[in-house]
CSV table of C-alpha atoms in Angstrom, one decimal:
chain,number,residue,atom,x,y,z
A,1115,UNK,CA,-19.4,-0.8,4.4
A,1116,UNK,CA,-17.1,0.3,1.7
A,1117,UNK,CA,-16.5,-2.1,-1.2
A,1118,UNK,CA,-13.1,-3.3,-1.4
A,1119,UNK,CA,-10.6,-4.0,-4.4
A,1120,UNK,CA,-7.7,-6.3,-2.7
A,1121,UNK,CA,-4.7,-6.2,-5.0
A,1122,UNK,CA,-2.1,-9.2,-4.2
A,1123,UNK,CA,1.6,-9.0,-6.1
A,1124,UNK,CA,3.5,-11.7,-4.6
A,1125,UNK,CA,3.9,-15.2,-5.7
A,1126,UNK,CA,1.5,-18.1,-3.2
A,1127,UNK,CA,5.2,-20.1,-3.1
A,1128,UNK,CA,6.9,-17.5,-1.6
A,1129,UNK,CA,4.6,-15.0,0.6
A,1130,UNK,CA,1.4,-15.0,2.7
A,1131,UNK,CA,-0.1,-12.1,1.1
A,1132,UNK,CA,-3.1,-13.9,-0.7
A,1133,UNK,CA,-3.7,-16.3,2.5
A,1134,UNK,CA,-3.8,-13.0,4.8
A,1135,UNK,CA,-6.0,-11.6,2.3
A,1136,UNK,CA,-8.4,-14.7,1.8
A,1137,UNK,CA,-8.5,-14.6,5.8
A,1138,UNK,CA,-9.2,-11.4,6.2
A,1139,UNK,CA,-11.1,-9.4,3.4
A,1140,UNK,CA,-14.8,-9.7,3.3
A,1141,UNK,CA,-16.7,-11.9,1.2
A,1142,UNK,CA,-17.9,-9.8,-1.6
A,1143,UNK,CA,-14.8,-8.3,-2.2
A,1144,UNK,CA,-13.2,-8.6,-5.5
A,1145,UNK,CA,-8.9,-9.5,-5.7
A,1146,UNK,CA,-7.2,-8.6,-8.6
A,1147,UNK,CA,-3.9,-10.8,-9.1
A,1148,UNK,CA,-0.7,-8.8,-10.6
A,1149,UNK,CA,2.9,-8.8,-10.8
A,1150,UNK,CA,3.9,-12.2,-9.1
A,1151,UNK,CA,0.5,-12.6,-7.7
A,1152,UNK,CA,-0.3,-13.9,-11.0
A,1153,UNK,CA,1.2,-17.3,-10.3
A,1154,UNK,CA,-2.0,-18.0,-7.5
A,1155,UNK,CA,-4.2,-18.0,-10.9
A,1156,UNK,CA,-2.6,-21.2,-12.5
A,1157,UNK,CA,-5.3,-23.9,-12.7
A,1158,UNK,CA,-2.8,-26.6,-12.2
A,1159,UNK,CA,-0.5,-25.1,-9.6
A,1160,UNK,CA,-0.2,-26.3,-6.3
A,1161,UNK,CA,-1.9,-23.3,-4.9
A,1162,UNK,CA,-4.9,-23.5,-7.0
A,1163,UNK,CA,-7.1,-24.8,-4.3
A,1164,UNK,CA,-7.1,-21.7,-2.1
A,1165,UNK,CA,-8.9,-19.4,-5.2
A,1166,UNK,CA,-11.0,-22.6,-6.3
A,1167,UNK,CA,-12.9,-23.5,-3.0
A,1168,UNK,CA,-13.5,-19.3,-2.5
A,1169,UNK,CA,-15.3,-18.4,-5.8
A,1170,UNK,CA,-18.5,-17.9,-4.3
A,1171,UNK,CA,-16.9,-15.2,-1.4
A,1172,UNK,CA,-14.7,-13.4,-3.9
A,1173,UNK,CA,-14.6,-12.2,-7.6
A,1174,UNK,CA,-11.2,-12.8,-8.9
A,1175,UNK,CA,-9.3,-10.8,-11.6
A,1176,UNK,CA,-5.9,-11.8,-12.9
A,1177,UNK,CA,-3.6,-8.9,-15.3
A,1178,UNK,CA,-3.0,-10.4,-18.4
A,1179,UNK,CA,0.2,-8.3,-19.3
A,1180,UNK,CA,1.6,-9.8,-16.4
A,1181,UNK,CA,0.2,-12.9,-16.9
A,1182,UNK,CA,1.8,-12.8,-20.8
A,1183,UNK,CA,4.7,-11.3,-19.4
A,1184,UNK,CA,5.6,-14.6,-17.7
A,1185,UNK,CA,5.0,-16.9,-20.5
A,1186,UNK,CA,1.8,-18.1,-18.8
A,1187,UNK,CA,0.0,-16.8,-21.8
A,1188,UNK,CA,-1.1,-20.2,-23.0
A,1189,UNK,CA,-1.4,-21.7,-19.4
A,1190,UNK,CA,-4.9,-22.9,-17.9
A,1191,UNK,CA,-6.1,-20.3,-15.5
A,1192,UNK,CA,-8.3,-21.2,-13.3
A,1193,UNK,CA,-11.9,-21.1,-14.0
A,1194,UNK,CA,-13.8,-18.1,-13.3
A,1195,UNK,CA,-10.8,-15.5,-13.0
A,1196,UNK,CA,-11.6,-12.6,-15.3
A,1197,UNK,CA,-8.3,-11.8,-17.1
A,1198,UNK,CA,-8.0,-8.0,-17.5
A,1199,UNK,CA,-5.6,-5.4,-18.8
A,1200,UNK,CA,-4.6,-2.0,-17.3
A,1201,UNK,CA,-7.8,-0.1,-17.9
A,1202,UNK,CA,-9.6,-2.7,-16.7
A,1203,UNK,CA,-7.6,-2.9,-13.4
A,1204,UNK,CA,-8.7,1.3,-13.4
A,1205,UNK,CA,-12.2,0.4,-14.1
A,1206,UNK,CA,-11.6,-2.0,-11.0
A,1207,UNK,CA,-10.2,0.5,-8.8
A,1208,UNK,CA,-13.3,3.1,-10.1
A,1209,UNK,CA,-15.9,0.3,-9.2
A,1210,UNK,CA,-14.6,0.0,-6.0
A,1211,UNK,CA,-14.4,2.7,-3.0
A,1212,UNK,CA,-11.6,1.2,-1.4
A,1213,UNK,CA,-8.4,-0.7,-2.9
A,1214,UNK,CA,-5.9,-2.5,-0.7
A,1215,UNK,CA,-2.8,-3.4,-1.4
A,1216,UNK,CA,-1.4,-6.6,0.3
A,1217,UNK,CA,2.2,-5.6,0.3
N,1365,UNK,CA,-21.8,31.2,16.5
N,1366,UNK,CA,-20.3,27.9,17.0
N,1367,UNK,CA,-16.9,27.2,15.9
N,1368,UNK,CA,-18.0,24.4,13.4
N,1369,UNK,CA,-20.0,27.1,11.6
N,1370,UNK,CA,-17.2,29.3,10.7
N,1371,UNK,CA,-15.0,26.9,9.6
N,1372,UNK,CA,-17.4,24.6,7.7
N,1373,UNK,CA,-17.6,21.0,8.0
N,1374,UNK,CA,-14.5,19.5,7.1
N,1375,UNK,CA,-14.1,16.3,5.1
N,1376,UNK,CA,-13.0,13.7,7.7
N,1377,UNK,CA,-11.8,10.4,6.0
N,1378,UNK,CA,-11.2,6.9,7.9
N,1379,UNK,CA,-7.2,5.9,7.2
N,1380,UNK,CA,-6.2,2.6,8.1
N,1381,UNK,CA,-2.3,1.9,8.5
N,1382,UNK,CA,-1.7,-1.6,7.6
N,1383,UNK,CA,1.8,-3.1,8.9
N,1384,UNK,CA,2.5,-6.6,7.4
N,1385,UNK,CA,6.2,-7.1,8.2
N,1386,UNK,CA,8.9,-7.5,11.1
N,1387,UNK,CA,11.2,-4.4,11.9
N,1388,UNK,CA,14.7,-4.3,11.1
N,1389,UNK,CA,14.9,-6.8,8.5
N,1390,UNK,CA,13.5,-4.3,6.3
N,1391,UNK,CA,12.7,-0.2,6.6
N,1392,UNK,CA,8.9,-0.5,6.0
N,1393,UNK,CA,7.8,-0.7,9.6
N,1394,UNK,CA,10.3,2.2,10.8
N,1395,UNK,CA,9.1,4.4,7.4
N,1396,UNK,CA,5.4,3.8,7.8
N,1397,UNK,CA,5.6,4.8,11.5
N,1398,UNK,CA,6.8,8.1,10.5
N,1399,UNK,CA,4.0,8.2,8.6
N,1400,UNK,CA,1.6,7.5,10.9
N,1401,UNK,CA,3.0,10.2,13.3
N,1402,UNK,CA,2.5,13.1,10.3
N,1403,UNK,CA,-1.0,11.7,9.5
N,1404,UNK,CA,-1.9,12.2,13.0
N,1405,UNK,CA,-1.8,15.9,12.7
N,1406,UNK,CA,-4.2,16.0,9.8
N,1407,UNK,CA,-7.4,15.5,11.6
N,1408,UNK,CA,-8.5,12.3,10.2
N,1409,UNK,CA,-9.8,9.3,11.3
N,1410,UNK,CA,-6.8,7.1,11.8
N,1411,UNK,CA,-6.6,3.4,12.4
N,1412,UNK,CA,-3.4,1.2,12.7
N,1413,UNK,CA,-3.4,-2.1,12.2
N,1414,UNK,CA,-0.5,-4.7,12.8
N,1415,UNK,CA,-0.8,-8.4,11.6
N,1416,UNK,CA,1.5,-11.4,9.8
N,1417,UNK,CA,4.6,-10.0,10.9
N,1418,UNK,CA,4.0,-6.7,11.8
N,1419,UNK,CA,2.6,-7.9,15.3
N,1420,UNK,CA,6.1,-8.4,15.7
N,1421,UNK,CA,7.3,-4.7,15.7
N,1422,UNK,CA,5.3,-4.0,18.8
N,1423,UNK,CA,7.5,-7.0,20.5
N,1424,UNK,CA,8.7,-5.8,24.0
N,1425,UNK,CA,12.3,-5.8,25.1
N,1426,UNK,CA,13.6,-4.8,21.7
N,1427,UNK,CA,17.2,-4.5,22.3
N,1428,UNK,CA,19.4,-3.2,19.2
N,1429,UNK,CA,22.6,-2.1,20.6
N,1430,UNK,CA,24.5,-5.0,19.1
N,1431,UNK,CA,23.2,-4.4,15.0
N,1432,UNK,CA,23.6,-0.8,15.3
N,1433,UNK,CA,19.9,0.0,13.9
N,1434,UNK,CA,18.0,2.5,16.2
N,1435,UNK,CA,15.7,0.9,18.3
N,1436,UNK,CA,12.3,2.9,17.3
N,1437,UNK,CA,9.8,0.6,19.0
N,1438,UNK,CA,9.7,3.0,21.8
N,1439,UNK,CA,8.3,5.4,19.4
N,1440,UNK,CA,5.0,3.1,19.3
N,1441,UNK,CA,4.4,4.6,22.5
N,1442,UNK,CA,4.0,8.1,21.0
N,1443,UNK,CA,1.1,7.5,19.2
N,1444,UNK,CA,-1.1,7.8,22.2
N,1445,UNK,CA,0.2,11.6,22.4
N,1446,UNK,CA,-0.4,12.5,19.0
N,1447,UNK,CA,-4.0,10.8,19.8
N,1448,UNK,CA,-4.1,7.6,17.4
N,1449,UNK,CA,-6.1,5.4,19.7
N,1450,UNK,CA,-7.5,2.9,17.4
N,1451,UNK,CA,-4.5,0.3,17.6
N,1452,UNK,CA,-5.4,-3.3,16.3
N,1453,UNK,CA,-3.7,-6.4,16.4
N,1454,UNK,CA,-4.8,-9.2,14.7
N,1455,UNK,CA,-5.4,-12.1,17.3
N,1456,UNK,CA,-4.3,-15.3,14.7
N,1457,UNK,CA,-1.4,-13.2,13.6
N,1458,UNK,CA,-0.8,-12.6,17.5
N,1459,UNK,CA,-1.4,-16.4,18.4
N,1460,UNK,CA,0.2,-18.0,15.6
N,1461,UNK,CA,3.6,-16.5,16.8
N,1462,UNK,CA,3.2,-17.5,20.5
N,1463,UNK,CA,2.7,-13.9,21.5
N,1464,UNK,CA,0.2,-12.1,23.7
N,1465,UNK,CA,-0.8,-8.9,24.0
N,1466,UNK,CA,1.4,-8.4,27.5
N,1467,UNK,CA,4.3,-8.8,25.1
N,1468,UNK,CA,3.4,-5.7,23.3
N,1469,UNK,CA,5.1,-2.2,24.1
N,1470,UNK,CA,1.9,-0.4,24.0
N,1471,UNK,CA,-2.2,-1.5,24.8
N,1472,UNK,CA,-3.9,-2.5,21.4
N,1473,UNK,CA,-6.9,-4.0,20.8
N,1474,UNK,CA,-6.6,-7.3,20.2
N,1475,UNK,CA,-9.2,-8.2,17.3
N,1476,UNK,CA,-9.9,-11.5,15.9
N,1477,UNK,CA,-9.5,-11.7,11.9
N,1478,UNK,CA,-13.3,-11.7,11.8
N,1479,UNK,CA,-13.9,-8.4,13.5
N,1480,UNK,CA,-10.7,-7.1,11.9
N,1481,UNK,CA,-12.8,-8.0,8.8
N,1482,UNK,CA,-15.9,-5.3,9.2
N,1483,UNK,CA,-12.9,-2.8,10.6
N,1484,UNK,CA,-11.1,-2.7,7.3
N,1485,UNK,CA,-14.2,-2.5,5.2
N,1486,UNK,CA,-15.2,0.5,7.0
N,1487,UNK,CA,-12.0,2.7,5.7
N,1488,UNK,CA,-12.1,5.1,3.0
N,1489,UNK,CA,-8.0,4.9,2.3
N,1490,UNK,CA,-5.8,2.0,3.3
N,1491,UNK,CA,-2.3,2.7,3.1
N,1492,UNK,CA,0.3,-0.4,2.9
N,1493,UNK,CA,3.8,-0.6,3.3
X,1192,UNK,CA,-12.4,10.5,-11.1
X,1193,UNK,CA,-9.1,12.0,-9.1
X,1194,UNK,CA,-6.6,9.0,-8.4
X,1195,UNK,CA,-4.1,9.1,-6.0
X,1196,UNK,CA,-1.0,6.7,-6.5
X,1197,UNK,CA,1.7,6.0,-3.7
X,1198,UNK,CA,4.9,4.2,-4.9
X,1199,UNK,CA,7.1,2.2,-2.4
X,1200,UNK,CA,9.7,1.2,-4.3
X,1201,UNK,CA,12.8,2.3,-7.2
X,1202,UNK,CA,12.7,2.0,-10.7
X,1203,UNK,CA,14.8,-1.7,-10.8
X,1204,UNK,CA,14.6,-4.1,-7.9
X,1205,UNK,CA,10.9,-4.4,-8.2
X,1206,UNK,CA,8.0,-4.3,-10.8
X,1207,UNK,CA,6.1,-1.9,-8.5
X,1208,UNK,CA,6.9,1.2,-10.3
X,1209,UNK,CA,6.4,-0.3,-13.7
X,1210,UNK,CA,3.1,-1.5,-13.0
X,1211,UNK,CA,2.4,1.7,-11.4
X,1212,UNK,CA,3.3,4.2,-14.5
X,1213,UNK,CA,1.0,1.6,-16.9
X,1214,UNK,CA,-1.7,2.0,-14.2
X,1215,UNK,CA,-1.2,5.6,-14.4
X,1216,UNK,CA,-1.3,5.9,-18.3
X,1217,UNK,CA,-4.4,3.7,-18.0
X,1218,UNK,CA,-5.9,6.3,-15.5
X,1219,UNK,CA,-5.5,8.7,-18.1
X,1220,UNK,CA,-6.7,6.7,-21.2
X,1221,UNK,CA,-10.2,6.5,-19.4
X,1222,UNK,CA,-10.3,9.8,-18.7
X,1223,UNK,CA,-9.7,10.4,-15.4
X,1224,UNK,CA,-7.3,12.5,-13.3
X,1225,UNK,CA,-4.4,11.9,-11.2
X,1226,UNK,CA,-4.3,14.1,-8.3
X,1227,UNK,CA,-0.5,13.2,-7.4
X,1228,UNK,CA,1.6,10.3,-7.7
X,1229,UNK,CA,3.7,10.3,-4.4
X,1230,UNK,CA,6.9,8.5,-3.7
X,1231,UNK,CA,7.9,6.8,-0.7
X,1232,UNK,CA,10.7,4.3,0.7
X,1233,UNK,CA,12.9,3.1,-1.8
X,1234,UNK,CA,10.2,4.9,-4.3
X,1235,UNK,CA,12.0,8.3,-4.3
X,1236,UNK,CA,14.8,7.0,-6.4
X,1237,UNK,CA,12.2,7.2,-9.3
X,1238,UNK,CA,13.3,10.8,-9.7
X,1239,UNK,CA,16.7,10.3,-9.8
X,1240,UNK,CA,18.1,11.8,-13.2
X,1241,UNK,CA,21.8,10.6,-12.8
X,1242,UNK,CA,20.0,6.8,-13.1
X,1243,UNK,CA,21.4,5.4,-16.8
X,1244,UNK,CA,19.5,2.3,-17.5
X,1245,UNK,CA,21.0,0.3,-20.8
X,1246,UNK,CA,20.0,1.6,-24.0
X,1247,UNK,CA,17.5,-1.4,-24.7
X,1248,UNK,CA,15.8,-0.9,-21.0
X,1249,UNK,CA,13.0,1.2,-20.3
X,1250,UNK,CA,14.1,4.4,-18.7
X,1251,UNK,CA,11.1,4.8,-15.9
X,1252,UNK,CA,12.6,8.0,-14.5
X,1253,UNK,CA,12.3,9.1,-18.0
X,1254,UNK,CA,9.0,7.9,-18.2
X,1255,UNK,CA,7.4,9.6,-15.2
X,1256,UNK,CA,9.2,12.8,-15.7
X,1257,UNK,CA,7.2,12.8,-19.6
X,1258,UNK,CA,4.4,11.3,-18.3
X,1259,UNK,CA,4.4,14.3,-15.7
X,1260,UNK,CA,5.3,17.1,-17.2
X,1261,UNK,CA,3.2,16.5,-20.6
X,1262,UNK,CA,0.0,15.8,-18.4
X,1263,UNK,CA,0.8,18.3,-15.5
X,1264,UNK,CA,1.0,15.2,-12.9
X,1265,UNK,CA,2.2,16.2,-9.4
X,1266,UNK,CA,4.9,14.2,-8.8
X,1267,UNK,CA,6.1,14.3,-5.3
X,1268,UNK,CA,9.1,12.6,-3.4
X,1269,UNK,CA,9.2,12.5,0.5
X,1270,UNK,CA,11.9,14.4,1.7
X,1271,UNK,CA,12.4,12.6,4.7
X,1272,UNK,CA,12.7,9.4,2.9
X,1273,UNK,CA,14.8,11.4,0.0
X,1274,UNK,CA,17.2,12.9,2.1
X,1275,UNK,CA,17.9,9.4,4.1
X,1276,UNK,CA,19.0,8.3,0.4
X,1277,UNK,CA,21.0,11.1,-0.6
X,1278,UNK,CA,18.1,12.2,-3.2
X,1279,UNK,CA,18.5,16.0,-3.2
X,1280,UNK,CA,17.3,19.0,-5.2
X,1281,UNK,CA,20.3,18.7,-7.9
X,1282,UNK,CA,19.7,14.8,-8.5
X,1283,UNK,CA,15.8,15.4,-9.3
X,1284,UNK,CA,14.1,14.9,-12.7
X,1285,UNK,CA,12.4,17.8,-14.5
X,1286,UNK,CA,8.7,17.1,-13.1
X,1287,UNK,CA,9.2,15.9,-10.2
X,1288,UNK,CA,9.1,17.9,-6.6
X,1289,UNK,CA,10.2,17.4,-3.3
X,1290,UNK,CA,8.3,17.5,-0.2
X,1291,UNK,CA,6.9,16.3,2.8
X,1292,UNK,CA,4.7,13.0,4.1
X,1293,UNK,CA,2.1,15.7,4.4
X,1294,UNK,CA,1.2,15.2,0.6
X,1295,UNK,CA,0.5,12.1,0.9
X,1296,UNK,CA,-2.1,12.2,3.4
X,1297,UNK,CA,-3.4,15.3,1.4
X,1298,UNK,CA,-4.0,12.9,-1.6
X,1299,UNK,CA,-5.9,10.3,0.4
X,1300,UNK,CA,-7.9,13.1,1.3
X,1301,UNK,CA,-8.1,14.8,-1.9
X,1302,UNK,CA,-8.6,11.9,-4.5
X,1303,UNK,CA,-11.4,9.7,-4.9
X,1304,UNK,CA,-9.1,6.5,-5.1
X,1305,UNK,CA,-5.1,5.9,-3.6
X,1306,UNK,CA,-3.6,2.9,-4.8
X,1307,UNK,CA,-0.5,1.5,-3.5
X,1308,UNK,CA,2.3,-0.2,-5.5
X,1309,UNK,CA,5.1,-1.6,-3.4
X,1310,UNK,CA,7.0,-4.8,-2.4
């Protein structure tokens, strides 16, 4: 089995990328939220439960530059999500054998 | 001398092409199919998976006459000619759209998310479009 | 480690090319190598040197061109996707080259990691 990093770049309010990823991804995988995917990381948003209930199954990360760009730098994120920058994004790709983008 | 000894061991990677979009509304389905047909020539281990709206790419009886776009659904039949035999359709996505394997243009392996999970985790390269 | 990057969207409608560019810079900053960047779907528009963004906006065509030429990165534009969209050699910015889809598969084989950016 290869270790996997899943990339989600879509808002959970608009698309099913996160739902599909959570349905199909193997427990133990990592999930990085980028671009509009960062809206899934907001603690007080309607979709927060999708991630907060799966903390045991996956390691969640969010791309800080995309959070900041959207004015969310001061908005609470779900506890347990790790904020990374682009170099952290590269490290995650390097640490996992395969990266899958949920376009 | 065996043929493989002359050429040496070749690197074979497991490539999975993931289709999650319906046809015609966007070009992704058509251009992903074009990639798969090229990829088939590379002697790698190729799988194609259809899930979410991607399962709609394989629906029988597509008729694009009135929208003027090329009906490429017949081209999926060429996958077999190119020795692309690992074609997976996620069961949950198919059922959610009220479809069954009988509705599809080619024979596929209908696979539950629980099993698709293992197939995906065995890949070396995952290409989405 | 060798990275391959696939970009499926053009430089304006989606963030994909921006994300890929920042990612590519970080790949180099972390001491890795970029084996190839492959431009597919509307991603082929990233090589169009006729593109003229407003002066206060970033110019991704120029940024990719500079990153590619300065670091010897192979920037490959898919010929099938390009011809459809009117992208031909005469509009291709420095550092890009037009070639076949096989170059994408080869990147998947040769690179240690392939990351896809798209819509």
